[in-house]
Each structure stands twice: as C-alpha cells, then as structure tokens.
Amino acid sequence: MITNIPFGEKYAGLSIFAPTEGTLVVVPSLSLPQDELRRITGARCYEERLLFLLLTLREPGVNVIYLSSAPIDPAIIDYYFRFLPDPEEAAKRLTLISLDTPDAQPLTRTLLSRPDALERLRAAIDGDAWVVPFVLSELEEELASLLSVPLYGPATSLAYYGSKSGSREIGAEAGVPMPRGFRDLYTLADIEDALESLPGDRLIVKLNDAYSGLGNAIVPRGDLRATSFAAAGETWTTFAEKVRERGAVVEEFIEHEPLYCPSALASISPGGAYEVVATHDQVLGGPNNHVYQGCTFPAASEYRDEVGDSAGRIAAALAAKGVIGLFGMDFFTMKTDAGYAALLCEINLRIGGTTHPYGAALLTTGATYDPATGLLMADGRAKYYTATDNCSADCLRGRTPEQVLRRADRLGLGFDHDRRTGNVFHLLGAIPEHGKLGFTSIADSREEADELHRETRRALCG
C-alpha cells in the first residue's frame, strides 16, 4: 500500500498560499470521472487553474515545478510574471514540464508511464519539496512515493469523507445541520426506497464522487421517468450503472425561496492546524441550476458567520481524522424566524472552483484574511471579487491569449498594481480552440467588483 510521506516538523504549518522556501511540484492532473470531464468545454485547459501558484515565486526561497499535458503558451507565463517584483529572477526558479500529450487524461497517469519525464522531474527537485495536486488519487500517491516527496493533500484512505455519503457522515459528526436524506446507496432499489421515505414533491439523487453538480438528478415524487439530470444525455440506465460503481445519496429537495448557495474554503496544515480562509456565494447554472459557473467573495453578510461557523466545525472534524490540504464545503442557506440557517450540501475534499480566484486575489493584492469579519484586507481596505470559469464567445475563438490580454489592457480592464484592483485572467489556454476563458474581478466594494465583471464580459464576450 502506498502511503503519504510525512512532512517534517519544519513544515508543519505550511500553506501553499504563503510558502517561504522549498519547491512546489504542481501536478494539476484532472484525476476525476472522465465521463463527466468530457462534458466540460476545454477541460484539458483546466490544468491551468493552478497557475496562480506562480505568484508564490515572489519569495526568493521558493521554486515551482509546473507539469502540464500540453505546452503552456509562453505569453500566459509572462502574464503571471507581470505580478512579480522581479520577473527575470523568478523565471530562474520556475521549471515547466510538458508531456506533449494534449488529449491524454489524467496527466498523472501519463506521467507515470513516461520514465523520461519522471527522470526530468526528479532531477528538477532540489531540496525540500511537496507535490501539490489538483485532486488527489492513487495515481498522485504513487507519483509522490516514486519521488519520495510528501503530498499536500488528503490521503486516498480518507477520500470517503469527500464523497456525498462521507459528507453526510462528517456533517453529523460535526453537528452541522443537513437536508434529510440517506447515504451509501448502491442499487436502484435502494434509491427507490429512499425516495419513498422522504417528504416533498421533488427529491434529489447525487452520485458520491461527481463534481460541479454534474452527478445530480432531480426526481418528481412517484415519477422516475420525469427525472431531470444535470448532465446532458444522462438516462436512468447510465445513471444506475454509476450508482452501482460509485454509490449515491438521496436527499430532500430544499424548496425554500429565496434559497442561497454559499460555500466555504478551508485549509488544514500538515501539522493539523485548521482554519476557514474564505466564504463565497456560488454562481450556478445548467439544467437544474446546480452546475458551478463562478463565485463572489465574500458570502453575503447576512449568513457569512453562520457558514463560517459550520465550516469551522467540519474542518475540525476532518483535521482530527488526519486530512491535509485545501478543501471546499457547499451549503444551502435560508432565512427563518430565528435568522439564517445553513445546511451542509457537500464537502469537496480537494482544490475546487473557488481556490484559484481566492489565490489570485490573495497573492495579487497582498491581502490577509480577517476571520472576525470574513473579509480580505489590504492596507486597511477590504477587497471583494467576482469570478468565472465560463466566459465564452465565438468572437474569441481563433485568437491568441496575448491578443486578448492586449485588448483587455487597451480597454482598461487589466490590473492596477497601485490600487490593487482589476482583473486577473485564467484558463487563457482555452481561448484559441474554444473561445473560452476565466477571470477574477477584484475591487474595493461588492458593487465595483460586480460592475467590473459585467463590463469585462461585455467587452470580451459580447
């Protein structure tokens, strides 16, 4: 059995947002269910989500090794170096390793089959290092073992707690309210029994290890034929097979209006210290309005404390089980006679969709998170942001990242380093083929961030 190599006491408090020395071996492999991954436009380019970690090169003792399935456009690397005080010196501490296999997924499986690439990676590691995976699977554990380098992420032996069923177990252990439901269901008969046992005109079935809401199905009471699947082309025949393979939960469908969908981002250090580092409101879309599209920071003030408190209790429970790294938690919130109530929806025991906007905002503004207010503060001023992974338009297809970045600068939509406001772009590699990119709009108020975001969408995407 492959086990995670432990961190030394020297790095017990390590945060990948603020390393002061050592090497980050960034492995942004999409080691996720491939059937759902194929439904995401430009999925391979999601390996670029972790490029915000290049901004840690501002510390002279930090090195970064970044792996990718296909070469990253040099203009994209140059773009991130704009945010560093000494780009030329930082470039000496960056090693890019491309496997030149743009259609291969996941990246780590390809890497493990390439002795030449493994040897180049091993040779690039000098001194203390950590593998920083996008998502941690047995593939990443095997890689870390071969390199004799610890993993900044939860061991696969703890992966259950990041499933929908495991989320319910942790939520119950932490005393966090959840929708009524049943976990660890593996047959269609189990699903049907659970559907009959819960109240409501509609119920929801969720695959254990799906992501971005693509494993959800909404079932009207008593009529499986009218099920609405979040993933296009899904049927009960295909869905039932996934239930047998992965397991599922059935929960009551929260009909309350208005219903809000905040999330929280937390970190557990290798030494076991845990903290909630951000709350967000999610921007959702798709057939059932369950598919992640982007986020706003921070979560609304009306329920921010409630979400943060619940997230802290979950983080404590996971830290006690030995979880390491960054992870997200999704909630439902609603107004009641007693105030706002937060219900745990799921735990995503991996780097998720809110991590790169938060990292970009944190590292470009030099802000620090204030747990008392839930705000990012830079020079006594609060920072807000609105982010998306899904800005797309036909007019962008065929353009280069450099062309789009130049256009953004001409329109005043870049980043103002003096005011520490503006846009930080990502997923730039998806522009030429897919006409798609993402960006995080940072400002000094919620209204300014939203307006900058709208203006940028209009200017770039029509």
Short mmCIF file of C-alpha atoms in Angstrom, two decimals:
data_model
loop_
_atom_site.label_atom_id
_atom_site.label_comp_id
_atom_site.label_asym_id
_atom_site.label_seq_id
_atom_site.Cartn_x
_atom_site.Cartn_y
_atom_site.Cartn_z
CA MET A 1 0.00 0.00 0.00
CA ILE A 2 1.33 3.44 -0.97
CA THR A 3 1.26 5.92 1.91
CA ASN A 4 1.78 9.65 2.05
CA ILE A 5 5.34 10.55 3.03
CA PRO A 6 5.06 12.74 6.15
CA PHE A 7 6.03 16.39 6.35
CA GLY A 8 8.80 17.24 8.76
CA GLU A 9 8.19 19.42 11.81
CA LYS A 10 9.84 22.25 9.86
CA TYR A 11 6.83 22.43 7.52
CA ALA A 12 4.04 21.53 9.93
CA GLY A 13 2.43 24.94 9.37
CA LEU A 14 2.85 25.04 5.58
CA SER A 15 0.28 26.90 3.47
CA ILE A 16 0.64 26.77 -0.30
CA PHE A 17 -0.61 30.37 -0.40
CA ALA A 18 2.37 31.59 1.62
CA PRO A 19 5.42 29.31 1.36
CA THR A 20 8.72 30.98 2.23
CA GLU A 21 11.06 28.32 0.89
CA GLY A 22 11.12 24.92 -0.82
CA THR A 23 9.71 23.61 -4.08
CA LEU A 24 6.05 23.31 -5.06
CA VAL A 25 5.67 20.43 -7.51
CA VAL A 26 2.33 21.39 -9.06
CA VAL A 27 0.51 18.43 -10.62
CA PRO A 28 -2.83 19.80 -11.90
CA SER A 29 -3.99 16.41 -13.14
CA LEU A 30 -7.74 16.04 -13.62
CA SER A 31 -7.88 12.66 -11.89
CA LEU A 32 -11.68 12.72 -11.88
CA PRO A 33 -14.51 10.70 -13.50
CA GLN A 34 -13.66 11.04 -17.17
CA ASP A 35 -17.24 10.68 -18.46
CA GLU A 36 -18.21 13.90 -16.71
CA LEU A 37 -14.95 15.64 -17.55
CA ARG A 38 -15.67 15.24 -21.26
CA ARG A 39 -18.81 17.35 -20.82
CA ILE A 40 -16.74 20.41 -19.85
CA THR A 41 -15.65 22.62 -22.75
CA GLY A 42 -11.87 22.93 -22.84
CA ALA A 43 -11.44 20.56 -19.89
CA ARG A 44 -7.75 19.97 -20.55
CA CYS A 45 -7.10 23.69 -20.08
CA TYR A 46 -8.40 23.42 -16.53
CA GLU A 47 -4.87 22.26 -15.72
CA GLU A 48 -4.06 25.99 -15.92
CA ARG A 49 -6.28 26.79 -12.93
CA LEU A 50 -3.32 26.37 -10.58
CA LEU A 51 -1.07 28.82 -12.43
CA PHE A 52 -1.85 31.33 -9.70
CA LEU A 53 0.78 29.40 -7.70
CA LEU A 54 3.43 31.00 -9.92
CA LEU A 55 2.79 34.11 -7.84
CA THR A 56 4.45 32.38 -4.85
CA LEU A 57 7.73 32.94 -6.72
CA ARG A 58 7.74 36.44 -5.24
CA GLU A 59 9.50 34.75 -2.31
CA PRO A 60 13.17 34.27 -3.29
CA GLY A 61 13.40 30.92 -1.47
CA VAL A 62 10.51 29.35 -3.38
CA ASN A 63 10.80 27.23 -6.52
CA VAL A 64 7.91 25.95 -8.64
CA ILE A 65 7.83 22.94 -10.95
CA TYR A 66 4.64 23.00 -13.04
CA LEU A 67 3.53 20.00 -15.06
CA SER A 68 1.05 20.06 -17.94
CA SER A 69 -0.31 17.71 -20.58
CA ALA A 70 0.48 20.20 -23.36
CA PRO A 71 2.89 23.14 -23.54
CA ILE A 72 1.60 26.32 -21.91
CA ASP A 73 1.71 29.38 -24.18
CA PRO A 74 4.75 31.47 -23.09
CA ALA A 75 2.53 34.58 -23.21
CA ILE A 76 0.46 33.08 -20.37
CA ILE A 77 3.54 32.53 -18.23
CA ASP A 78 4.73 36.07 -19.00
CA TYR A 79 1.30 37.34 -17.95
CA TYR A 80 1.61 35.85 -14.45
CA PHE A 81 5.15 37.15 -14.16
CA ARG A 82 3.76 40.69 -14.54
CA PHE A 83 2.56 40.41 -10.95
CA LEU A 84 6.04 39.65 -9.58
CA PRO A 85 8.56 42.27 -8.42
CA ASP A 86 11.48 40.67 -10.32
CA PRO A 87 10.18 38.53 -13.22
CA GLU A 88 13.60 37.70 -14.64
CA GLU A 89 14.90 36.37 -11.35
CA ALA A 90 11.66 34.48 -10.67
CA ALA A 91 11.87 32.81 -14.08
CA LYS A 92 15.09 31.11 -12.98
CA ARG A 93 13.14 29.34 -10.23
CA LEU A 94 10.36 28.03 -12.48
CA THR A 95 10.56 24.71 -14.29
CA LEU A 96 7.84 23.85 -16.82
CA ILE A 97 7.47 20.19 -17.80
CA SER A 98 5.06 19.37 -20.61
CA LEU A 99 4.20 15.79 -21.54
CA ASP A 100 3.16 16.93 -25.05
CA THR A 101 0.03 14.76 -24.93
CA PRO A 102 -2.87 17.25 -25.02
CA ASP A 103 -5.56 14.58 -25.36
CA ALA A 104 -4.35 12.34 -22.53
CA GLN A 105 -6.23 12.40 -19.25
CA PRO A 106 -5.40 12.31 -16.49
CA LEU A 107 -1.95 13.89 -16.63
CA THR A 108 -0.56 11.85 -13.73
CA ARG A 109 -1.32 8.52 -15.44
CA THR A 110 0.60 9.67 -18.50
CA LEU A 111 3.48 10.91 -16.34
CA LEU A 112 3.79 7.56 -14.57
CA SER A 113 4.12 5.84 -17.95
CA ARG A 114 6.93 8.16 -19.07
CA PRO A 115 10.32 7.32 -17.45
CA ASP A 116 11.93 10.22 -19.31
CA ALA A 117 9.52 12.77 -17.85
CA LEU A 118 9.77 11.23 -14.39
CA GLU A 119 13.55 11.48 -14.51
CA ARG A 120 13.39 15.11 -15.63
CA LEU A 121 11.00 15.85 -12.79
CA ARG A 122 13.17 14.05 -10.25
CA ALA A 123 16.25 15.95 -11.45
CA ALA A 124 14.44 19.30 -11.09
CA ILE A 125 13.71 18.76 -7.41
CA ASP A 126 16.48 20.22 -5.26
CA GLY A 127 15.92 20.17 -1.50
CA ASP A 128 12.60 20.22 0.30
CA ALA A 129 9.58 19.79 -1.97
CA TRP A 130 5.84 18.98 -1.89
CA VAL A 131 3.53 17.63 -4.55
CA VAL A 132 0.53 19.95 -4.88
CA PRO A 133 -2.21 18.03 -6.75
CA PHE A 134 -5.41 19.48 -8.16
CA VAL A 135 -7.17 16.35 -6.94
CA LEU A 136 -5.54 13.50 -5.07
CA SER A 137 -5.99 9.92 -6.25
CA GLU A 138 -3.92 6.74 -6.04
CA LEU A 139 -2.07 8.00 -9.11
CA GLU A 140 -0.77 11.04 -7.25
CA GLU A 141 0.12 8.89 -4.24
CA GLU A 142 2.16 6.60 -6.49
CA LEU A 143 3.92 9.61 -8.01
CA ALA A 144 4.79 11.09 -4.60
CA SER A 145 6.09 7.73 -3.45
CA LEU A 146 8.33 7.37 -6.52
CA LEU A 147 9.70 10.88 -5.92
CA SER A 148 9.99 10.40 -2.12
CA VAL A 149 8.16 13.72 -1.74
CA PRO A 150 5.17 14.41 0.58
CA LEU A 151 1.73 15.26 -0.77
CA TYR A 152 -0.08 18.46 0.15
CA GLY A 153 -3.49 16.86 0.13
CA PRO A 154 -5.67 14.26 1.86
CA ALA A 155 -4.62 10.61 1.65
CA THR A 156 -6.84 8.43 -0.51
CA SER A 157 -7.66 6.41 2.60
CA LEU A 158 -9.65 9.49 3.67
CA ALA A 159 -11.31 10.10 0.28
CA TYR A 160 -14.66 8.80 1.51
CA TYR A 161 -15.10 11.95 3.58
CA GLY A 162 -15.11 13.96 0.36
CA SER A 163 -17.90 11.90 -1.16
CA LYS A 164 -21.56 12.83 -0.84
CA SER A 165 -22.10 9.96 1.61
CA GLY A 166 -18.96 10.81 3.57
CA SER A 167 -20.03 14.45 3.71
CA ARG A 168 -23.20 13.41 5.48
CA GLU A 169 -21.20 11.32 7.97
CA ILE A 170 -18.84 14.21 8.75
CA GLY A 171 -21.71 16.69 8.94
CA ALA A 172 -23.46 14.53 11.51
CA GLU A 173 -20.24 14.09 13.49
CA ALA A 174 -19.59 17.85 13.47
CA GLY A 175 -23.17 18.66 14.49
CA VAL A 176 -23.83 20.64 11.31
CA PRO A 177 -27.44 20.70 10.02
CA MET A 178 -28.11 18.94 6.69
CA PRO A 179 -31.12 18.20 4.49
CA ARG A 180 -32.87 14.98 5.49
CA GLY A 181 -31.56 12.07 3.49
CA PHE A 182 -29.88 8.68 3.13
CA ARG A 183 -26.30 7.81 2.27
CA ASP A 184 -24.30 4.85 0.94
CA LEU A 185 -26.88 3.75 -1.63
CA TYR A 186 -25.64 1.40 -4.38
CA THR A 187 -28.69 -0.04 -6.13
CA LEU A 188 -31.72 1.34 -7.89
CA ALA A 189 -33.88 -0.45 -5.29
CA ASP A 190 -32.03 1.46 -2.53
CA ILE A 191 -32.65 4.69 -4.40
CA GLU A 192 -36.37 3.97 -4.82
CA ASP A 193 -36.77 3.03 -1.12
CA ALA A 194 -35.06 6.27 -0.08
CA LEU A 195 -37.22 8.32 -2.44
CA GLU A 196 -40.34 6.83 -0.84
CA SER A 197 -39.08 7.57 2.68
CA LEU A 198 -38.54 11.32 2.30
CA PRO A 199 -41.09 14.15 2.18
CA GLY A 200 -41.58 16.65 -0.62
CA ASP A 201 -42.81 16.90 -4.17
CA ARG A 202 -39.25 16.68 -5.51
CA LEU A 203 -36.16 14.85 -4.26
CA ILE A 204 -32.53 14.86 -5.32
CA VAL A 205 -30.16 11.99 -6.05
CA LYS A 206 -26.42 12.74 -6.04
CA LEU A 207 -23.58 10.47 -7.15
CA ASN A 208 -20.94 10.11 -4.47
CA ASP A 209 -17.93 11.42 -6.37
CA ALA A 210 -19.37 13.67 -9.08
CA TYR A 211 -18.32 17.31 -9.31
CA SER A 212 -19.64 20.69 -10.46
CA GLY A 213 -23.18 19.39 -9.90
CA LEU A 214 -22.94 17.08 -12.94
CA GLY A 215 -23.85 13.99 -10.91
CA ASN A 216 -27.19 15.32 -9.68
CA ALA A 217 -30.69 14.21 -10.66
CA ILE A 218 -33.97 15.79 -9.54
CA VAL A 219 -36.84 13.33 -9.23
CA PRO A 220 -40.52 14.34 -9.03
CA ARG A 221 -42.28 12.22 -6.41
CA GLY A 222 -43.60 8.99 -7.87
CA ASP A 223 -42.35 9.57 -11.42
CA LEU A 224 -38.81 8.38 -12.21
CA ARG A 225 -39.50 8.91 -15.92
CA ALA A 226 -39.68 12.68 -15.35
CA THR A 227 -36.25 12.84 -13.72
CA SER A 228 -34.17 15.87 -14.68
CA PHE A 229 -30.46 15.02 -14.92
CA ALA A 230 -27.83 17.75 -14.62
CA ALA A 231 -25.57 16.03 -17.17
CA ALA A 232 -26.75 16.22 -20.77
CA GLY A 233 -27.68 12.87 -22.29
CA GLU A 234 -27.91 11.09 -18.95
CA THR A 235 -30.63 8.41 -18.54
CA TRP A 236 -31.62 6.13 -15.67
CA THR A 237 -29.83 3.29 -17.47
CA THR A 238 -26.50 5.14 -17.48
CA PHE A 239 -27.10 6.77 -14.10
CA ALA A 240 -27.96 3.49 -12.34
CA GLU A 241 -24.67 1.99 -13.53
CA LYS A 242 -22.79 4.91 -11.99
CA VAL A 243 -24.74 4.45 -8.75
CA ARG A 244 -23.60 0.80 -8.64
CA GLU A 245 -19.98 1.82 -9.23
CA ARG A 246 -19.74 4.91 -7.02
CA GLY A 247 -22.67 4.97 -4.64
CA ALA A 248 -25.07 7.84 -4.09
CA VAL A 249 -27.18 9.76 -1.62
CA VAL A 250 -30.85 10.71 -1.75
CA GLU A 251 -31.93 13.93 -0.04
CA GLU A 252 -34.96 16.11 0.29
CA PHE A 253 -35.07 18.90 -2.27
CA ILE A 254 -34.96 22.24 -0.48
CA GLU A 255 -37.88 24.22 -1.93
CA HIS A 256 -37.44 27.29 0.28
CA GLU A 257 -37.45 30.63 -1.54
CA PRO A 258 -35.22 32.51 -1.66
CA LEU A 259 -32.52 29.87 -1.32
CA TYR A 260 -28.84 30.86 -1.32
CA CYS A 261 -25.86 28.64 -2.19
CA PRO A 262 -22.74 29.81 -0.35
CA SER A 263 -19.54 27.82 0.06
CA ALA A 264 -16.51 27.91 2.34
CA LEU A 265 -12.84 27.25 1.69
CA ALA A 266 -10.71 25.78 4.48
CA SER A 267 -7.12 24.71 4.97
CA ILE A 268 -5.54 22.08 7.21
CA SER A 269 -1.77 22.30 7.62
CA PRO A 270 0.48 19.21 7.71
CA GLY A 271 0.69 19.75 11.47
CA GLY A 272 -3.09 19.55 11.86
CA ALA A 273 -3.90 23.24 12.34
CA TYR A 274 -7.15 24.15 10.59
CA GLU A 275 -8.72 27.42 9.53
CA VAL A 276 -11.53 28.71 7.35
CA VAL A 277 -9.87 31.01 4.82
CA ALA A 278 -12.85 32.26 2.79
CA THR A 279 -16.59 32.14 2.21
CA HIS A 280 -18.20 32.64 -1.19
CA ASP A 281 -21.58 32.83 -2.82
CA GLN A 282 -21.69 30.42 -5.73
CA VAL A 283 -22.94 31.35 -9.19
CA LEU A 284 -24.81 28.32 -10.53
CA GLY A 285 -26.32 27.41 -13.90
CA GLY A 286 -27.12 24.38 -16.02
CA PRO A 287 -30.41 22.49 -16.48
CA ASN A 288 -31.26 22.34 -12.77
CA ASN A 289 -29.24 25.38 -11.70
CA HIS A 290 -26.79 23.03 -9.95
CA VAL A 291 -23.71 23.42 -12.16
CA TYR A 292 -20.92 25.64 -10.84
CA GLN A 293 -20.25 28.70 -13.02
CA GLY A 294 -18.32 31.03 -10.73
CA CYS A 295 -18.39 32.78 -7.37
CA THR A 296 -18.40 36.06 -5.48
CA PHE A 297 -16.34 36.87 -2.39
CA PRO A 298 -17.26 37.16 0.39
CA ALA A 299 -20.53 35.38 1.08
CA ALA A 300 -23.36 37.75 1.93
CA SER A 301 -23.06 39.34 5.37
CA GLU A 302 -26.50 38.05 6.43
CA TYR A 303 -25.28 34.44 6.66
CA ARG A 304 -21.48 34.69 6.40
CA ASP A 305 -20.93 33.98 10.10
CA GLU A 306 -23.30 31.01 10.07
CA VAL A 307 -21.50 29.45 7.10
CA GLY A 308 -18.08 30.15 8.59
CA ASP A 309 -19.03 28.60 11.92
CA SER A 310 -20.34 25.42 10.30
CA ALA A 311 -17.25 25.22 8.06
CA GLY A 312 -15.00 25.54 11.10
CA ARG A 313 -16.68 22.61 12.82
CA ILE A 314 -16.34 20.47 9.70
CA ALA A 315 -12.66 21.46 9.35
CA ALA A 316 -12.05 20.44 12.97
CA ALA A 317 -13.64 17.03 12.37
CA LEU A 318 -11.56 16.45 9.23
CA ALA A 319 -8.33 17.62 10.88
CA ALA A 320 -8.92 15.09 13.67
CA LYS A 321 -9.03 12.35 11.02
CA GLY A 322 -5.70 13.43 9.51
CA VAL A 323 -6.84 15.36 6.44
CA ILE A 324 -4.23 17.74 4.97
CA GLY A 325 -4.62 20.48 2.38
CA LEU A 326 -7.30 22.73 0.92
CA PHE A 327 -10.92 21.75 0.57
CA GLY A 328 -14.32 23.30 -0.02
CA MET A 329 -17.77 22.92 1.52
CA ASP A 330 -21.06 23.83 -0.14
CA PHE A 331 -24.13 24.95 1.79
CA PHE A 332 -27.75 25.97 1.37
CA THR A 333 -28.84 28.97 3.42
CA MET A 334 -32.32 30.30 4.02
CA LYS A 335 -33.97 32.88 6.21
CA THR A 336 -36.01 31.56 9.14
CA ASP A 337 -37.86 33.20 12.01
CA ALA A 338 -34.70 32.76 14.09
CA GLY A 339 -32.34 34.21 11.47
CA TYR A 340 -30.41 32.49 8.69
CA ALA A 341 -29.90 28.72 8.75
CA ALA A 342 -27.08 26.95 6.91
CA LEU A 343 -27.43 23.35 5.73
CA LEU A 344 -24.40 21.36 4.57
CA CYS A 345 -24.76 20.28 0.94
CA GLU A 346 -21.40 18.54 0.37
CA ILE A 347 -17.68 18.50 1.12
CA ASN A 348 -15.22 18.67 -1.78
CA LEU A 349 -12.03 17.21 -0.35
CA ARG A 350 -9.77 18.78 -2.99
CA ILE A 351 -8.80 22.03 -4.60
CA GLY A 352 -12.01 23.35 -6.13
CA GLY A 353 -13.57 26.10 -8.20
CA THR A 354 -13.16 28.84 -5.58
CA THR A 355 -9.49 28.10 -4.83
CA HIS A 356 -7.88 29.80 -7.82
CA PRO A 357 -9.94 33.04 -7.55
CA TYR A 358 -9.09 33.24 -3.86
CA GLY A 359 -5.42 32.51 -4.51
CA ALA A 360 -5.29 35.08 -7.31
CA ALA A 361 -6.91 37.77 -5.16
CA LEU A 362 -4.77 36.98 -2.14
CA LEU A 363 -1.44 36.94 -3.98
CA THR A 364 -2.01 39.90 -6.31
CA THR A 365 -3.30 42.27 -3.62
CA GLY A 366 -1.10 41.12 -0.74
CA ALA A 367 -4.24 40.92 1.38
CA THR A 368 -4.76 38.86 4.52
CA TYR A 369 -7.97 37.14 5.58
CA ASP A 370 -9.68 38.56 8.67
CA PRO A 371 -11.64 35.72 10.30
CA ALA A 372 -13.54 38.18 12.51
CA THR A 373 -15.19 39.87 9.52
CA GLY A 374 -14.69 37.26 6.79
CA LEU A 375 -13.01 39.90 4.59
CA LEU A 376 -9.71 40.16 2.74
CA MET A 377 -7.87 43.24 3.97
CA ALA A 378 -5.04 45.07 2.16
CA ASP A 379 -3.61 48.27 3.68
CA GLY A 380 -6.74 48.68 5.79
CA ARG A 381 -9.05 48.35 2.81
CA ALA A 382 -11.42 45.43 2.15
CA LYS A 383 -11.15 43.57 -1.16
CA TYR A 384 -14.07 41.95 -2.97
CA TYR A 385 -14.15 39.87 -6.12
CA THR A 386 -16.39 38.20 -8.67
CA ALA A 387 -15.02 35.25 -10.65
CA THR A 388 -15.98 32.95 -13.50
CA ASP A 389 -14.54 29.99 -15.39
CA ASN A 390 -17.13 30.34 -18.14
CA CYS A 391 -16.71 33.46 -20.25
CA SER A 392 -17.04 32.25 -23.83
CA ALA A 393 -17.86 33.74 -27.23
CA ASP A 394 -17.41 32.80 -30.86
CA CYS A 395 -15.52 36.04 -31.44
CA LEU A 396 -12.77 34.82 -29.10
CA ARG A 397 -12.19 31.55 -30.94
CA GLY A 398 -9.04 31.65 -33.04
CA ARG A 399 -7.48 34.49 -31.06
CA THR A 400 -4.33 34.05 -29.01
CA PRO A 401 -4.08 34.67 -25.26
CA GLU A 402 -1.70 37.54 -25.97
CA GLN A 403 -4.25 39.24 -28.26
CA VAL A 404 -7.00 39.00 -25.67
CA LEU A 405 -4.74 40.27 -22.89
CA ARG A 406 -3.65 43.24 -25.01
CA ARG A 407 -7.29 44.06 -25.74
CA ALA A 408 -8.12 43.93 -22.02
CA ASP A 409 -5.24 46.30 -21.27
CA ARG A 410 -6.29 48.75 -24.01
CA LEU A 411 -9.82 48.84 -22.57
CA GLY A 412 -8.53 49.48 -19.06
CA LEU A 413 -9.62 46.04 -17.91
CA GLY A 414 -6.24 44.82 -16.71
CA PHE A 415 -4.87 45.03 -13.18
CA ASP A 416 -3.98 48.28 -11.43
CA HIS A 417 -0.99 47.41 -9.24
CA ASP A 418 -1.18 50.68 -7.31
CA ARG A 419 -4.85 50.35 -6.35
CA ARG A 420 -4.65 46.54 -6.23
CA THR A 421 -7.85 46.25 -8.22
CA GLY A 422 -8.75 44.92 -11.65
CA ASN A 423 -8.92 41.59 -13.44
CA VAL A 424 -6.73 38.52 -13.05
CA PHE A 425 -7.28 36.20 -16.02
CA HIS A 426 -7.06 32.40 -16.11
CA LEU A 427 -7.90 29.48 -18.44
CA LEU A 428 -6.27 31.55 -21.16
CA GLY A 429 -5.12 28.44 -22.99
CA ALA A 430 -8.75 27.64 -23.89
CA ILE A 431 -9.13 30.79 -26.00
CA PRO A 432 -7.76 29.70 -29.40
CA GLU A 433 -9.73 26.46 -29.77
CA HIS A 434 -12.76 27.02 -27.55
CA GLY A 435 -13.18 30.81 -27.33
CA LYS A 436 -13.32 30.47 -23.55
CA LEU A 437 -11.51 32.00 -20.59
CA GLY A 438 -11.99 32.82 -16.93
CA PHE A 439 -11.25 35.89 -14.84
CA THR A 440 -11.44 37.25 -11.31
CA SER A 441 -12.58 40.88 -10.97
CA ILE A 442 -11.14 42.47 -7.81
CA ALA A 443 -12.36 45.78 -6.39
CA ASP A 444 -12.86 47.74 -3.17
CA SER A 445 -16.60 47.04 -2.89
CA ARG A 446 -19.13 44.40 -3.89
CA GLU A 447 -20.75 46.81 -6.35
CA GLU A 448 -17.46 47.74 -8.02
CA ALA A 449 -16.40 44.11 -8.40
CA ASP A 450 -19.74 43.17 -9.97
CA GLU A 451 -19.69 46.14 -12.34
CA LEU A 452 -16.10 45.42 -13.44
CA HIS A 453 -17.10 41.82 -14.05
CA ARG A 454 -20.10 42.80 -16.18
CA GLU A 455 -18.06 45.33 -18.13
CA THR A 456 -15.34 42.75 -18.83
CA ARG A 457 -17.85 40.19 -20.04
CA ARG A 458 -19.44 42.73 -22.37
CA ALA A 459 -16.08 43.87 -23.74
CA LEU A 460 -14.56 40.42 -24.29
CA CYS A 461 -17.53 38.15 -24.88
CA GLY A 462 -20.11 40.44 -26.40
#
